PDB file of C-alpha atoms in Angstrom:
ATOM      1  CA  ASN A  65      17.300 -10.445   4.869  1.00 54.00           C
ATOM      2  CA  ALA A  66      16.608  -8.767   1.687  1.00 71.00           C
ATOM      3  CA  GLY A  67      13.282  -6.738   1.336  1.00 90.00           C
ATOM      4  CA  VAL A  68      10.522  -8.054  -0.888  1.00 94.00           C
ATOM      5  CA  MET A  69      11.949  -8.030  -4.412  1.00 95.00           C
ATOM      6  CA  GLN A  70       9.949  -7.448  -7.433  1.00 97.00           C
ATOM      7  CA  ASN A  71      11.130  -7.550 -10.964  1.00 96.00           C
ATOM      8  CA  PRO A  72      10.879  -5.763 -13.717  1.00 97.00           C
ATOM      9  CA  ARG A  73      11.195  -2.081 -11.867  1.00 95.00           C
ATOM     10  CA  HIS A  74       9.521  -0.774 -15.263  1.00 96.00           C
ATOM     11  CA  LEU A  75       7.416  -2.648 -18.136  1.00 98.00           C
ATOM     12  CA  VAL A  76       6.110  -1.641 -21.331  1.00 98.00           C
ATOM     13  CA  ARG A  77       3.785  -3.642 -23.230  1.00 98.00           C
ATOM     14  CA  ARG A  78       2.112  -3.220 -26.790  1.00 98.00           C
ATOM     15  CA  ARG A  79      -1.984  -3.682 -26.435  1.00 98.00           C
ATOM     16  CA  GLY A  80      -2.836  -7.422 -26.893  1.00 98.00           C
ATOM     17  CA  GLN A  81       0.189  -8.805 -25.018  1.00 98.00           C
ATOM     18  CA  GLU A  82       0.834 -10.377 -21.980  1.00 98.00           C
ATOM     19  CA  ALA A  83       2.359  -8.959 -18.847  1.00 98.00           C
ATOM     20  CA  ARG A  84       4.046 -10.942 -15.986  1.00 98.00           C
ATOM     21  CA  LEU A  85       4.951  -9.498 -13.069  1.00 98.00           C
ATOM     22  CA  ARG A  86       7.194 -11.352 -10.590  1.00 98.00           C
ATOM     23  CA  CYS A  87       7.255 -10.788  -6.434  1.00 97.00           C
ATOM     24  CA  SER A  88       9.553 -12.318  -4.322  1.00 97.00           C
ATOM     25  CA  PRO A  89       8.290 -12.393  -0.293  1.00 95.00           C
ATOM     26  CA  MET A  90      10.958 -11.793   2.416  1.00 93.00           C
ATOM     27  CA  LYS A  91      12.479 -14.479   3.337  1.00 90.00           C
ATOM     28  CA  GLY A  92      10.404 -16.589   5.995  1.00 86.00           C
ATOM     29  CA  HIS A  93       7.131 -14.727   4.954  1.00 89.00           C
ATOM     30  CA  SER A  94       4.212 -16.965   3.385  1.00 88.00           C
ATOM     31  CA  HIS A  95       1.601 -14.663   3.071  1.00 91.00           C
ATOM     32  CA  VAL A  96       1.541 -12.532  -0.126  1.00 94.00           C
ATOM     33  CA  TYR A  97      -0.783  -9.867  -1.241  1.00 95.00           C
ATOM     34  CA  TRP A  98      -0.817  -7.790  -4.523  1.00 97.00           C
ATOM     35  CA  TYR A  99      -2.278  -3.952  -5.057  1.00 96.00           C
ATOM     36  CA  ARG A 100      -2.728  -1.566  -8.032  1.00 96.00           C
ATOM     37  CA  GLN A 101      -1.989   2.077  -8.020  1.00 92.00           C
ATOM     38  CA  LEU A 102      -3.601   3.455 -10.361  1.00 88.00           C
ATOM     39  CA  PRO A 103      -2.181   7.506 -11.202  1.00 81.00           C
ATOM     40  CA  GLU A 104      -3.396   9.803  -8.743  1.00 77.00           C
ATOM     41  CA  GLU A 105      -5.099   7.513  -6.884  1.00 80.00           C
ATOM     42  CA  GLY A 106      -4.736   5.042  -3.400  1.00 83.00           C
ATOM     43  CA  LEU A 107      -3.962   1.102  -3.803  1.00 91.00           C
ATOM     44  CA  LYS A 108      -6.270  -1.174  -4.003  1.00 95.00           C
ATOM     45  CA  PHE A 109      -6.092  -4.476  -3.431  1.00 95.00           C
ATOM     46  CA  MET A 110      -6.224  -7.157  -5.871  1.00 96.00           C
ATOM     47  CA  VAL A 111      -5.266 -10.588  -4.291  1.00 96.00           C
ATOM     48  CA  TYR A 112      -4.320 -12.847  -1.066  1.00 94.00           C
ATOM     49  CA  LEU A 113      -2.376 -15.954  -1.507  1.00 94.00           C
ATOM     50  CA  GLN A 114      -0.221 -18.323   0.587  1.00 91.00           C
ATOM     51  CA  LYS A 115       2.202 -20.798  -1.245  1.00 87.00           C
ATOM     52  CA  GLU A 116      -0.088 -22.497  -3.521  1.00 88.00           C
ATOM     53  CA  ASN A 117      -3.079 -21.284  -2.925  1.00 93.00           C
ATOM     54  CA  ILE A 118      -5.260 -17.793  -3.761  1.00 94.00           C
ATOM     55  CA  ILE A 119      -7.097 -16.479  -0.383  1.00 92.00           C
ATOM     56  CA  ASP A 120      -8.812 -13.954  -1.572  1.00 92.00           C
ATOM     57  CA  GLU A 121      -8.961 -12.205  -5.238  1.00 94.00           C
ATOM     58  CA  SER A 122     -11.772 -10.161  -3.837  1.00 93.00           C
ATOM     59  CA  GLY A 123     -10.289  -7.457  -5.766  1.00 94.00           C
ATOM     60  CA  MET A 124      -9.094  -9.311  -8.840  1.00 96.00           C
ATOM     61  CA  PRO A 125     -10.703  -8.078 -12.426  1.00 94.00           C
ATOM     62  CA  LYS A 126     -12.903 -11.177 -13.717  1.00 91.00           C
ATOM     63  CA  GLU A 127     -10.823 -11.320 -16.960  1.00 95.00           C
ATOM     64  CA  ARG A 128      -7.112 -11.487 -18.052  1.00 97.00           C
ATOM     65  CA  PHE A 129      -6.088 -11.099 -14.435  1.00 98.00           C
ATOM     66  CA  SER A 130      -4.501 -14.525 -12.752  1.00 97.00           C
ATOM     67  CA  ALA A 131      -2.241 -14.657  -9.546  1.00 97.00           C
ATOM     68  CA  GLU A 132       0.068 -17.582  -8.504  1.00 96.00           C
ATOM     69  CA  PHE A 133       1.976 -18.241  -5.597  1.00 95.00           C
ATOM     70  CA  PRO A 134       3.879 -21.409  -6.720  1.00 92.00           C
ATOM     71  CA  LYS A 135       5.181 -23.852  -3.561  1.00 89.00           C
ATOM     72  CA  GLU A 136       8.879 -23.042  -5.060  1.00 89.00           C
ATOM     73  CA  GLY A 137       9.647 -19.482  -6.969  1.00 92.00           C
ATOM     74  CA  PRO A 138       8.310 -16.068  -6.817  1.00 95.00           C
ATOM     75  CA  SER A 139       4.725 -15.054  -6.860  1.00 97.00           C
ATOM     76  CA  ILE A 140       3.670 -14.015 -10.246  1.00 98.00           C
ATOM     77  CA  LEU A 141       0.806 -11.986 -11.655  1.00 98.00           C
ATOM     78  CA  ARG A 142      -0.560 -12.009 -15.029  1.00 98.00           C
ATOM     79  CA  ILE A 143      -2.400 -10.239 -16.795  1.00 98.00           C
ATOM     80  CA  GLN A 144      -3.364 -10.981 -20.612  1.00 98.00           C
ATOM     81  CA  GLN A 145      -3.940  -9.060 -23.513  1.00 98.00           C
ATOM     82  CA  VAL A 146      -3.668  -5.606 -22.237  1.00 98.00           C
ATOM     83  CA  VAL A 147      -4.965  -2.687 -22.430  1.00 97.00           C
ATOM     84  CA  ARG A 148      -4.114   0.945 -21.767  1.00 95.00           C
ATOM     85  CA  GLY A 149      -6.098   1.090 -18.738  1.00 94.00           C
ATOM     86  CA  ASP A 150      -4.024  -1.698 -17.446  1.00 96.00           C
ATOM     87  CA  SER A 151      -1.578   0.863 -16.815  1.00 96.00           C
ATOM     88  CA  ALA A 152      -0.244   1.213 -13.157  1.00 96.00           C
ATOM     89  CA  ALA A 153       1.926   0.714 -10.504  1.00 94.00           C
ATOM     90  CA  TYR A 154       1.457  -2.724  -9.228  1.00 97.00           C
ATOM     91  CA  PHE A 155       2.930  -3.252  -5.878  1.00 96.00           C
ATOM     92  CA  CYS A 156       3.255  -6.961  -3.870  1.00 96.00           C
ATOM     93  CA  ALA A 157       3.185  -7.416   0.117  1.00 94.00           C
ATOM     94  CA  SER A 158       4.393  -9.722   2.056  1.00 93.00           C
ATOM     95  CA  SER A 159       3.332 -10.596   6.185  1.00 88.00           C
ATOM     96  CA  PRO A 160       4.986 -12.889   8.272  1.00 83.00           C
ATOM     97  CA  LEU A 161       1.875 -13.640   9.950  1.00 72.00           C
ATOM     98  CA  GLN A 162      -1.871 -14.122  10.249  1.00 64.00           C
ATOM     99  CA  PRO A 163      -3.953 -11.941  10.952  1.00 59.00           C
ATOM    100  CA  ASN A 164      -2.200  -9.185   8.901  1.00 66.00           C
ATOM    101  CA  THR A 165      -0.262  -6.869  11.596  1.00 73.00           C
ATOM    102  CA  GLU A 166       2.355  -5.035   9.006  1.00 80.00           C
ATOM    103  CA  ALA A 167       2.768  -5.499   5.656  1.00 86.00           C
ATOM    104  CA  PHE A 168       6.149  -5.386   3.973  1.00 90.00           C
ATOM    105  CA  PHE A 169       5.911  -3.652   0.306  1.00 92.00           C
ATOM    106  CA  GLY A 170       8.191  -3.807  -2.815  1.00 94.00           C
ATOM    107  CA  GLN A 171       8.979  -0.983  -4.763  1.00 92.00           C
ATOM    108  CA  GLY A 172       6.484  -1.742  -7.559  1.00 94.00           C
ATOM    109  CA  THR A 173       6.126  -2.476 -11.031  1.00 96.00           C
ATOM    110  CA  ARG A 174       5.485  -0.122 -13.174  1.00 95.00           C
ATOM    111  CA  LEU A 175       3.764  -0.813 -16.503  1.00 97.00           C
ATOM    112  CA  THR A 176       3.110   0.993 -19.377  1.00 97.00           C
ATOM    113  CA  VAL A 177       0.598   0.056 -22.247  1.00 97.00           C
ATOM    114  CA  VAL A 178       1.285   1.615 -25.291  1.00 97.00           C
TER     115      VAL A 178
ATOM    116  CA  ALA B  22     -17.565  -2.644   3.548  1.00 73.00           C
ATOM    117  CA  GLN B  23     -14.751  -0.902   4.932  1.00 83.00           C
ATOM    118  CA  SER B  24     -13.546   2.761   3.101  1.00 91.00           C
ATOM    119  CA  VAL B  25     -10.407   5.288   4.515  1.00 95.00           C
ATOM    120  CA  THR B  26     -11.279   8.810   3.504  1.00 95.00           C
ATOM    121  CA  GLN B  27      -7.959  11.429   3.377  1.00 96.00           C
ATOM    122  CA  LEU B  28      -9.780  14.394   3.890  1.00 91.00           C
ATOM    123  CA  ASP B  29      -6.639  16.555   1.868  1.00 94.00           C
ATOM    124  CA  SER B  30      -5.577  15.700  -1.379  1.00 93.00           C
ATOM    125  CA  GLN B  31      -1.963  17.966  -0.745  1.00 95.00           C
ATOM    126  CA  VAL B  32      -0.433  19.637   1.656  1.00 96.00           C
ATOM    127  CA  PRO B  33       1.316  22.607   1.537  1.00 96.00           C
ATOM    128  CA  VAL B  34       3.370  23.699   4.632  1.00 96.00           C
ATOM    129  CA  PHE B  35       6.863  25.643   5.588  1.00 96.00           C
ATOM    130  CA  GLU B  36       9.679  24.085   6.530  1.00 96.00           C
ATOM    131  CA  GLU B  37       9.706  23.456  10.686  1.00 96.00           C
ATOM    132  CA  ALA B  38       5.917  24.589  10.596  1.00 97.00           C
ATOM    133  CA  PRO B  39       3.887  21.870  11.685  1.00 97.00           C
ATOM    134  CA  VAL B  40       1.728  19.262   9.801  1.00 97.00           C
ATOM    135  CA  GLU B  41      -1.393  17.638  10.222  1.00 97.00           C
ATOM    136  CA  LEU B  42      -2.811  15.184   7.434  1.00 97.00           C
ATOM    137  CA  ARG B  43      -6.480  13.711   8.159  1.00 97.00           C
ATOM    138  CA  CYS B  44      -7.770  10.165   7.730  1.00 97.00           C
ATOM    139  CA  ASN B  45     -11.235   9.142   8.619  1.00 96.00           C
ATOM    140  CA  TYR B  46     -11.973   5.027   7.964  1.00 94.00           C
ATOM    141  CA  SER B  47     -15.286   3.622   8.138  1.00 91.00           C
ATOM    142  CA  SER B  48     -15.607  -0.215   9.620  1.00 82.00           C
ATOM    143  CA  SER B  49     -18.447  -2.301  11.413  1.00 75.00           C
ATOM    144  CA  VAL B  50     -15.617  -4.225  13.506  1.00 79.00           C
ATOM    145  CA  SER B  51     -12.543  -3.385  15.242  1.00 83.00           C
ATOM    146  CA  VAL B  52      -9.157  -2.631  13.260  1.00 87.00           C
ATOM    147  CA  TYR B  53      -5.847  -1.793  12.719  1.00 90.00           C
ATOM    148  CA  LEU B  54      -4.396   0.706  11.371  1.00 93.00           C
ATOM    149  CA  PHE B  55      -1.563   2.260   9.327  1.00 94.00           C
ATOM    150  CA  TRP B  56       0.082   4.858   8.437  1.00 96.00           C
ATOM    151  CA  TYR B  57       2.204   4.736   4.907  1.00 95.00           C
ATOM    152  CA  VAL B  58       5.023   6.940   3.477  1.00 95.00           C
ATOM    153  CA  GLN B  59       5.589   6.653  -0.422  1.00 92.00           C
ATOM    154  CA  TYR B  60       8.731   8.515  -1.366  1.00 91.00           C
ATOM    155  CA  PRO B  61       8.714   9.433  -5.583  1.00 85.00           C
ATOM    156  CA  ASN B  62       9.384   5.862  -7.567  1.00 79.00           C
ATOM    157  CA  GLN B  63       9.336   4.067  -4.007  1.00 83.00           C
ATOM    158  CA  GLY B  64       7.445   1.450  -2.602  1.00 85.00           C
ATOM    159  CA  LEU B  65       5.417   2.207   0.354  1.00 90.00           C
ATOM    160  CA  GLN B  66       7.487   1.928   3.846  1.00 92.00           C
ATOM    161  CA  LEU B  67       5.326   1.441   6.817  1.00 92.00           C
ATOM    162  CA  LEU B  68       5.703   4.877   9.297  1.00 94.00           C
ATOM    163  CA  LEU B  69       3.142   3.707  11.992  1.00 93.00           C
ATOM    164  CA  LYS B  70       0.571   1.304  13.360  1.00 92.00           C
ATOM    165  CA  TYR B  71      -2.378   0.742  15.785  1.00 92.00           C
ATOM    166  CA  LEU B  72      -2.846  -2.338  16.483  1.00 88.00           C
ATOM    167  CA  SER B  73      -3.863  -2.326  20.801  1.00 86.00           C
ATOM    168  CA  GLY B  74      -3.442  -0.676  23.855  1.00 87.00           C
ATOM    169  CA  SER B  75      -2.279   2.975  23.996  1.00 87.00           C
ATOM    170  CA  THR B  76      -3.965   5.313  21.054  1.00 89.00           C
ATOM    171  CA  LEU B  77      -0.920   7.705  20.291  1.00 92.00           C
ATOM    172  CA  VAL B  78       0.898   5.888  18.297  1.00 92.00           C
ATOM    173  CA  GLU B  79       5.172   7.577  17.406  1.00 90.00           C
ATOM    174  CA  SER B  80       7.408   6.928  14.690  1.00 90.00           C
ATOM    175  CA  ILE B  81      11.137   6.818  14.891  1.00 83.00           C
ATOM    176  CA  ASN B  82      11.598   9.968  12.890  1.00 88.00           C
ATOM    177  CA  GLY B  83       9.186  12.358  14.851  1.00 94.00           C
ATOM    178  CA  PHE B  84       5.815  11.371  13.432  1.00 96.00           C
ATOM    179  CA  GLU B  85       2.982  10.575  15.525  1.00 97.00           C
ATOM    180  CA  ALA B  86      -1.198   9.000  15.314  1.00 97.00           C
ATOM    181  CA  GLU B  87      -3.597   9.007  17.426  1.00 95.00           C
ATOM    182  CA  PHE B  88      -6.857   7.004  17.406  1.00 94.00           C
ATOM    183  CA  ASN B  89      -9.621   8.051  18.227  1.00 93.00           C
ATOM    184  CA  LYS B  90     -12.212   5.526  18.430  1.00 90.00           C
ATOM    185  CA  SER B  91     -15.479   7.632  19.064  1.00 91.00           C
ATOM    186  CA  GLN B  92     -14.550  10.428  15.529  1.00 92.00           C
ATOM    187  CA  THR B  93     -13.233   7.159  13.379  1.00 93.00           C
ATOM    188  CA  SER B  94     -10.332   9.128  12.704  1.00 95.00           C
ATOM    189  CA  PHE B  95      -6.027   8.304  12.921  1.00 96.00           C
ATOM    190  CA  HIS B  96      -3.985  11.591  12.291  1.00 97.00           C
ATOM    191  CA  LEU B  97      -1.191  11.736  11.664  1.00 97.00           C
ATOM    192  CA  ARG B  98       0.746  14.805  12.858  1.00 97.00           C
ATOM    193  CA  LYS B  99       4.386  16.050  13.377  1.00 97.00           C
ATOM    194  CA  PRO B 100       5.343  19.069  14.992  1.00 97.00           C
ATOM    195  CA  SER B 101       8.448  20.271  13.021  1.00 96.00           C
ATOM    196  CA  VAL B 102       8.475  19.237   9.559  1.00 96.00           C
ATOM    197  CA  HIS B 103      11.828  19.009   7.556  1.00 95.00           C
ATOM    198  CA  ILE B 104      11.805  19.086   3.399  1.00 94.00           C
ATOM    199  CA  SER B 105      12.956  15.125   3.979  1.00 93.00           C
ATOM    200  CA  ASP B 106       9.130  14.304   4.666  1.00 95.00           C
ATOM    201  CA  THR B 107       8.102  15.682   1.292  1.00 95.00           C
ATOM    202  CA  ALA B 108       6.528  12.316  -0.347  1.00 96.00           C
ATOM    203  CA  GLU B 109       2.946  11.184  -0.508  1.00 94.00           C
ATOM    204  CA  TYR B 110       1.344   9.357   2.984  1.00 96.00           C
ATOM    205  CA  PHE B 111      -1.584   7.195   2.630  1.00 95.00           C
ATOM    206  CA  CYS B 112      -3.759   5.885   5.741  1.00 96.00           C
ATOM    207  CA  ALA B 113      -5.197   2.481   5.554  1.00 94.00           C
ATOM    208  CA  VAL B 114      -6.650   0.185   7.552  1.00 92.00           C
ATOM    209  CA  SER B 115      -7.355  -3.768   7.981  1.00 89.00           C
ATOM    210  CA  ASP B 116     -10.502  -5.851   9.761  1.00 83.00           C
ATOM    211  CA  LYS B 117      -9.060  -7.338  12.014  1.00 76.00           C
ATOM    212  CA  GLY B 118      -8.333 -10.948  11.060  1.00 69.00           C
ATOM    213  CA  ALA B 119      -8.319 -10.135   7.753  1.00 71.00           C
ATOM    214  CA  GLN B 120      -5.656 -10.082   4.994  1.00 76.00           C
ATOM    215  CA  LYS B 121      -5.777  -6.931   3.292  1.00 87.00           C
ATOM    216  CA  LEU B 122      -5.678  -3.019   3.380  1.00 91.00           C
ATOM    217  CA  VAL B 123      -7.666  -0.970   2.404  1.00 92.00           C
ATOM    218  CA  PHE B 124      -6.079   2.250   1.502  1.00 94.00           C
ATOM    219  CA  GLY B 125      -7.054   6.298   1.212  1.00 94.00           C
ATOM    220  CA  GLN B 126      -5.887   8.200  -1.708  1.00 93.00           C
ATOM    221  CA  GLY B 127      -3.146   9.681  -0.290  1.00 94.00           C
ATOM    222  CA  THR B 128      -2.289  13.398   1.038  1.00 96.00           C
ATOM    223  CA  ARG B 129       0.644  14.703  -1.330  1.00 95.00           C
ATOM    224  CA  LEU B 130       3.323  16.846   1.543  1.00 96.00           C
ATOM    225  CA  THR B 131       5.091  19.501   0.325  1.00 95.00           C
ATOM    226  CA  ILE B 132       7.665  21.187   2.142  1.00 95.00           C
ATOM    227  CA  ASN B 133       8.537  24.649   0.911  1.00 90.00           C
ATOM    228  CA  PRO B 134      11.748  26.074   2.477  1.00 87.00           C
TER     229      PRO B 134
END
């Protein structure tokens, strides 16, 4: 059973471009979470999704950021018109149960905006 | 709103010495508590968790943490550290019934030979 798979591991974008981060949860997991880790900081919750539904997006910036978890395929975190301040590590986690008693994390995507 | 405070941003210790990483949380409701470990350029791995029952929880690699409700703490301890324990450690809390983790800012544990 593969773990949570995130790709790409590293992503470099120029200011104004779009960044797409992908996350495939563990097999059998239908709950996906996205977290952002800024340099020298802890992880901050962004969004929680179930298949085809956004359950909690209270941590998402109001503009330029969106997330989806379609019926088929990975969850996608999309950042439009990236700025330098978007440079961070983005982690995806999945869990099988509700409520969240254990989340399994991917290795993250490190986004660098130049 | 919940919050987690990890009182030490960095903890240097000598190999085979004991260590304690401190974590305090604030919450108005019952919580689950977690410690995650992050090795360089890796994702987070669950080290141990408190959900209910015994307030002392242990990991397979010798770490333990004790839930202290009156002090709202969940400190992580190991009696004898190894070089391989060098990593960043994150304490996290989740409301029972909630779906998101609130993390502390992390403690960087450095083991010196």
